[in-house]
Amino acid sequence: MRRKIAIGNWKMHGLSPQLGEAEALSEQHPDPACEIVLCPPATLISRMWELLIGSAISLGGQDCHPAGEGAHTGDISAAMLADAGAEYVILGHSERRRDHGETNEQVAAKATSAHAAGLLSVICLGETEAERDAGRTIEVVGDQLSGSLPEGASATNTVIAYEPVWAIGTGRTPTRDQIAEVHETLRARLVERLGDEGDGMRLLYGGSVKAGNAREIFGIPQVDGALVGGASLRSAEFSPIIEALEAASA
Ligand code: PGA
């Protein structure tokens, strides 16, 4: 059984006052039937960790450098994230692929570094609207999967998130069939490459997940949870998504 997981990606949002949202979320979900992870900006991780000691919420970073340490001004290593209290790290998000030109090879190198530091990597894949319109979705996400998944990836150290670029922050979501097609393809490729580990690896959907569409999305076969951006910033919006996932876990 793959344990369902809801991951909140705060992106470049969150100052000290927003720590209260994490605290409220932990109070609303003291004993959740799924895993809950918050990925605040790196500046808030250690304070959030202190605030959440004893809670059911885990923390993650939003990126890490592939090197263990070194002369890389402004970058953060996987070990630093772990030291701050993170257990997860999002890698290869489309905003990083776009803003920083991250390639599949770099994402795989970052994931290797994350695993060496004991972090779980959340590897993001997804097609642009132009790629979908050109009928290239399966080819694009298939290439991203094979290029971004590092050697040694397993069900215990890696989670995959399918996030169509055109659905992120837009309020648009793919149809049930579109999500199912990609998730079933990803599952088949994972099993082909990793056998049982590929069967056990969690596959998340991300892109405009909200309270209003969560239940339907979580009912799609092979969807093991969600990577949530905008709706994870406020506990009042994230909480009903978590409840929908708990219902799907039952
Ligand atoms: P969104 O972002 O939920 O705001 O669309 C999802 C993501 O980018 O992880």
Short mmCIF file of C-alpha atoms and ligand atoms in Angstrom, two decimals:
data_model
loop_
_atom_site.label_atom_id
_atom_site.label_comp_id
_atom_site.label_asym_id
_atom_site.label_seq_id
_atom_site.Cartn_x
_atom_site.Cartn_y
_atom_site.Cartn_z
CA MET A 1 0.00 0.00 0.00
CA ARG A 2 1.38 3.39 -0.95
CA ARG A 3 0.88 5.86 1.89
CA LYS A 4 -0.91 8.95 0.55
CA ILE A 5 0.86 12.23 0.86
CA ALA A 6 -0.08 15.92 0.65
CA ILE A 7 2.83 18.29 0.12
CA GLY A 8 2.45 22.05 0.42
CA ASN A 9 4.86 24.10 -1.68
CA TRP A 10 4.97 27.64 -0.36
CA LYS A 11 7.33 28.76 -3.16
CA MET A 12 8.70 32.29 -2.48
CA HIS A 13 5.95 33.13 -0.02
CA GLY A 14 6.13 33.29 3.76
CA LEU A 15 7.51 35.60 6.44
CA SER A 16 7.53 35.05 10.20
CA PRO A 17 3.80 35.78 10.69
CA GLN A 18 2.90 32.86 8.36
CA LEU A 19 4.45 30.39 10.79
CA GLY A 20 1.07 30.50 12.51
CA GLU A 21 -0.47 28.79 9.47
CA ALA A 22 1.77 25.76 10.00
CA GLU A 23 0.87 25.67 13.66
CA ALA A 24 -2.85 25.88 12.87
CA LEU A 25 -2.52 23.08 10.32
CA SER A 26 -0.79 20.84 12.86
CA GLU A 27 -3.56 21.51 15.37
CA GLN A 28 -6.22 20.63 12.79
CA HIS A 29 -4.48 17.36 11.88
CA PRO A 30 -2.94 15.87 15.04
CA ASP A 31 -3.21 12.29 13.78
CA PRO A 32 -3.68 12.32 10.00
CA ALA A 33 -4.45 9.24 7.91
CA CYS A 34 -1.96 10.46 5.31
CA GLU A 35 1.46 12.08 5.31
CA ILE A 36 1.55 15.90 5.43
CA VAL A 37 4.61 17.86 4.35
CA LEU A 38 5.13 21.62 4.26
CA CYS A 39 7.90 23.11 2.11
CA PRO A 40 8.30 26.70 3.25
CA PRO A 41 11.08 28.97 2.01
CA ALA A 42 14.44 27.80 3.38
CA THR A 43 14.57 30.82 5.70
CA LEU A 44 11.62 29.47 7.70
CA ILE A 45 12.48 25.77 7.90
CA SER A 46 14.30 25.65 11.21
CA ARG A 47 11.82 27.91 12.98
CA MET A 48 8.90 25.93 11.60
CA TRP A 49 10.60 22.73 12.69
CA GLU A 50 10.89 24.00 16.26
CA LEU A 51 7.27 25.05 16.22
CA LEU A 52 6.12 21.64 14.95
CA ILE A 53 8.08 19.37 17.30
CA GLY A 54 5.77 16.51 18.23
CA SER A 55 3.35 17.24 15.38
CA ALA A 56 2.49 14.96 12.46
CA ILE A 57 3.75 17.44 9.85
CA SER A 58 7.10 16.92 8.13
CA LEU A 59 9.10 19.63 6.41
CA GLY A 60 10.86 19.93 3.09
CA GLY A 61 13.02 22.30 1.09
CA GLN A 62 12.24 23.53 -2.41
CA ASP A 63 15.62 22.89 -4.02
CA CYS A 64 19.17 21.85 -3.14
CA HIS A 65 22.58 22.06 -4.77
CA PRO A 66 24.02 18.84 -6.24
CA ALA A 67 27.31 19.28 -4.35
CA GLY A 68 27.67 18.36 -0.68
CA GLU A 69 29.37 21.68 0.10
CA GLY A 70 31.64 24.20 -1.55
CA ALA A 71 32.06 27.67 -3.04
CA HIS A 72 28.48 28.17 -4.30
CA THR A 73 27.32 31.50 -2.94
CA GLY A 74 23.60 31.60 -2.27
CA ASP A 75 23.02 27.88 -2.71
CA ILE A 76 21.86 25.40 -0.09
CA SER A 77 23.04 21.80 0.23
CA ALA A 78 20.85 18.83 1.00
CA ALA A 79 22.71 18.31 4.28
CA MET A 80 21.88 21.90 5.28
CA LEU A 81 18.20 21.28 4.66
CA ALA A 82 18.35 18.10 6.73
CA ASP A 83 20.21 19.97 9.46
CA ALA A 84 17.44 22.60 9.52
CA GLY A 85 14.81 19.89 10.03
CA ALA A 86 13.76 18.99 6.48
CA GLU A 87 13.03 15.40 5.52
CA TYR A 88 12.03 16.11 1.92
CA VAL A 89 13.19 18.30 -0.94
CA ILE A 90 11.26 19.30 -4.06
CA LEU A 91 13.50 19.01 -7.13
CA GLY A 92 13.07 19.99 -10.76
CA HIS A 93 9.94 22.06 -10.20
CA SER A 94 8.94 23.66 -13.51
CA GLU A 95 9.58 27.11 -12.04
CA ARG A 96 13.20 26.10 -11.40
CA ARG A 97 13.51 24.44 -14.79
CA ARG A 98 12.19 27.73 -16.29
CA ASP A 99 13.88 30.34 -14.04
CA HIS A 100 17.21 28.56 -13.61
CA GLY A 101 17.41 26.43 -16.74
CA GLU A 102 17.59 23.21 -14.72
CA THR A 103 18.06 20.13 -16.86
CA ASN A 104 17.03 16.54 -16.17
CA GLU A 105 20.69 15.68 -15.55
CA GLN A 106 20.99 18.41 -12.91
CA VAL A 107 17.78 17.27 -11.27
CA ALA A 108 19.10 13.69 -11.09
CA ALA A 109 22.38 14.96 -9.59
CA LYS A 110 20.48 16.96 -6.99
CA ALA A 111 18.36 13.92 -6.14
CA THR A 112 21.50 11.82 -5.65
CA SER A 113 22.81 14.46 -3.28
CA ALA A 114 19.47 14.62 -1.45
CA HIS A 115 19.42 10.84 -0.98
CA ALA A 116 22.99 10.87 0.33
CA ALA A 117 21.89 13.39 2.95
CA GLY A 118 18.95 11.18 3.93
CA LEU A 119 16.27 13.35 2.31
CA LEU A 120 13.38 12.11 0.20
CA SER A 121 13.33 13.78 -3.20
CA VAL A 122 10.07 14.97 -4.76
CA ILE A 123 10.91 15.01 -8.46
CA CYS A 124 8.63 17.18 -10.60
CA LEU A 125 7.69 16.54 -14.22
CA GLY A 126 5.21 18.17 -16.56
CA GLU A 127 4.54 19.35 -20.07
CA THR A 128 3.98 22.94 -21.24
CA GLU A 129 0.76 23.88 -22.97
CA ALA A 130 2.54 24.00 -26.34
CA GLU A 131 3.88 20.49 -25.78
CA ARG A 132 0.42 19.20 -24.91
CA ASP A 133 -1.13 20.93 -27.92
CA ALA A 134 1.52 19.30 -30.10
CA GLY A 135 0.54 15.87 -28.74
CA ARG A 136 3.92 15.44 -27.04
CA THR A 137 2.84 15.09 -23.39
CA ILE A 138 3.73 11.43 -22.94
CA GLU A 139 7.05 11.84 -24.74
CA VAL A 140 8.01 14.90 -22.65
CA VAL A 141 7.11 13.50 -19.23
CA GLY A 142 8.62 10.12 -20.17
CA ASP A 143 11.92 11.80 -21.06
CA GLN A 144 11.83 13.88 -17.88
CA LEU A 145 11.21 10.76 -15.81
CA SER A 146 14.01 8.73 -17.34
CA GLY A 147 16.47 11.67 -17.20
CA SER A 148 15.62 13.04 -13.75
CA LEU A 149 15.37 9.80 -11.77
CA PRO A 150 18.80 9.05 -10.28
CA GLU A 151 20.53 5.71 -9.83
CA GLY A 152 19.39 4.24 -6.54
CA ALA A 153 15.93 5.81 -6.66
CA SER A 154 13.50 3.73 -4.61
CA ALA A 155 10.01 3.87 -3.17
CA THR A 156 11.49 4.99 0.15
CA ASN A 157 13.64 7.86 -1.13
CA THR A 158 11.69 9.26 -4.08
CA VAL A 159 8.25 10.66 -4.81
CA ILE A 160 7.21 11.76 -8.31
CA ALA A 161 4.93 14.75 -8.93
CA TYR A 162 3.22 15.21 -12.28
CA GLU A 163 2.54 18.92 -12.67
CA PRO A 164 1.41 20.15 -16.08
CA VAL A 165 3.05 23.57 -16.41
CA TRP A 166 -0.14 25.11 -17.80
CA ALA A 167 -2.11 24.02 -14.72
CA ILE A 168 0.24 25.57 -12.14
CA GLY A 169 -1.22 28.67 -10.53
CA THR A 170 -3.73 29.10 -13.35
CA GLY A 171 -6.88 27.59 -11.89
CA ARG A 172 -6.99 25.22 -14.87
CA THR A 173 -6.74 21.49 -14.30
CA PRO A 174 -6.46 18.61 -16.76
CA THR A 175 -9.41 16.31 -17.22
CA ARG A 176 -9.64 13.11 -15.23
CA ASP A 177 -8.64 11.17 -18.35
CA GLN A 178 -5.62 13.38 -19.00
CA ILE A 179 -4.32 12.90 -15.46
CA ALA A 180 -5.06 9.16 -15.56
CA GLU A 181 -3.23 8.73 -18.88
CA VAL A 182 -0.04 10.35 -17.58
CA HIS A 183 -0.12 8.63 -14.20
CA GLU A 184 -0.70 5.22 -15.74
CA THR A 185 2.17 5.80 -18.16
CA LEU A 186 4.49 6.94 -15.37
CA ARG A 187 3.54 3.92 -13.26
CA ALA A 188 4.27 1.54 -16.14
CA ARG A 189 7.66 3.18 -16.80
CA LEU A 190 8.56 3.05 -13.10
CA VAL A 191 7.68 -0.62 -12.84
CA GLU A 192 9.62 -1.34 -16.03
CA ARG A 193 12.70 0.39 -14.64
CA LEU A 194 12.51 -0.42 -10.93
CA GLY A 195 10.21 -3.41 -10.54
CA ASP A 196 8.54 -3.52 -7.11
CA GLU A 197 10.20 -0.27 -6.07
CA GLY A 198 8.55 1.40 -9.04
CA ASP A 199 5.21 -0.02 -7.98
CA GLY A 200 5.66 1.37 -4.48
CA MET A 201 6.81 4.85 -5.51
CA ARG A 202 4.22 7.53 -4.84
CA LEU A 203 2.89 9.51 -7.81
CA LEU A 204 1.40 12.90 -7.00
CA TYR A 205 -0.63 15.28 -9.10
CA GLY A 206 0.06 19.02 -8.85
CA GLY A 207 -1.40 22.11 -10.50
CA SER A 208 -4.34 24.15 -9.17
CA VAL A 209 -5.41 21.56 -6.60
CA LYS A 210 -8.08 23.16 -4.42
CA ALA A 211 -10.69 22.08 -1.88
CA GLY A 212 -13.24 22.05 -4.71
CA ASN A 213 -11.43 19.59 -7.00
CA ALA A 214 -9.36 17.54 -4.55
CA ARG A 215 -11.88 14.75 -4.05
CA GLU A 216 -12.22 14.13 -7.77
CA ILE A 217 -8.46 14.22 -8.35
CA PHE A 218 -7.78 11.82 -5.46
CA GLY A 219 -10.27 9.38 -6.95
CA ILE A 220 -8.16 8.95 -10.09
CA PRO A 221 -6.26 5.64 -10.19
CA GLN A 222 -2.51 5.95 -9.51
CA VAL A 223 -2.88 9.38 -7.85
CA ASP A 224 -1.27 8.96 -4.43
CA GLY A 225 -1.66 12.56 -3.29
CA ALA A 226 -0.93 16.12 -4.32
CA LEU A 227 1.72 18.78 -4.53
CA VAL A 228 -0.18 21.94 -3.65
CA GLY A 229 1.05 25.47 -4.23
CA GLY A 230 -1.28 28.43 -3.66
CA ALA A 231 -3.86 26.51 -1.62
CA SER A 232 -1.20 25.34 0.87
CA LEU A 233 -0.41 28.83 2.12
CA ARG A 234 -3.43 29.03 4.39
CA SER A 235 -4.38 26.21 6.71
CA ALA A 236 -8.06 26.91 6.05
CA GLU A 237 -7.52 26.07 2.36
CA PHE A 238 -5.00 23.26 2.77
CA SER A 239 -6.92 21.46 5.49
CA PRO A 240 -9.94 20.43 3.33
CA ILE A 241 -7.53 19.08 0.70
CA ILE A 242 -5.88 16.94 3.38
CA GLU A 243 -9.32 15.77 4.52
CA ALA A 244 -10.18 14.74 0.96
CA LEU A 245 -6.93 12.77 0.80
CA GLU A 246 -7.65 11.12 4.15
CA ALA A 247 -11.05 10.08 2.82
CA ALA A 248 -9.37 8.60 -0.25
CA SER A 249 -6.96 6.67 2.02
CA ALA A 250 -9.78 4.99 3.92
P1 PGA B 1 -0.52 25.56 -7.58
O1 PGA B 1 1.02 25.16 -7.64
O2 PGA B 1 -1.21 24.61 -6.66
O3 PGA B 1 -0.51 26.97 -7.05
O4 PGA B 1 -1.06 25.49 -8.98
C1 PGA B 1 1.41 23.81 -7.63
C2 PGA B 1 2.93 23.74 -7.66
O5 PGA B 1 3.56 24.49 -8.41
O6 PGA B 1 3.54 22.90 -6.96
#
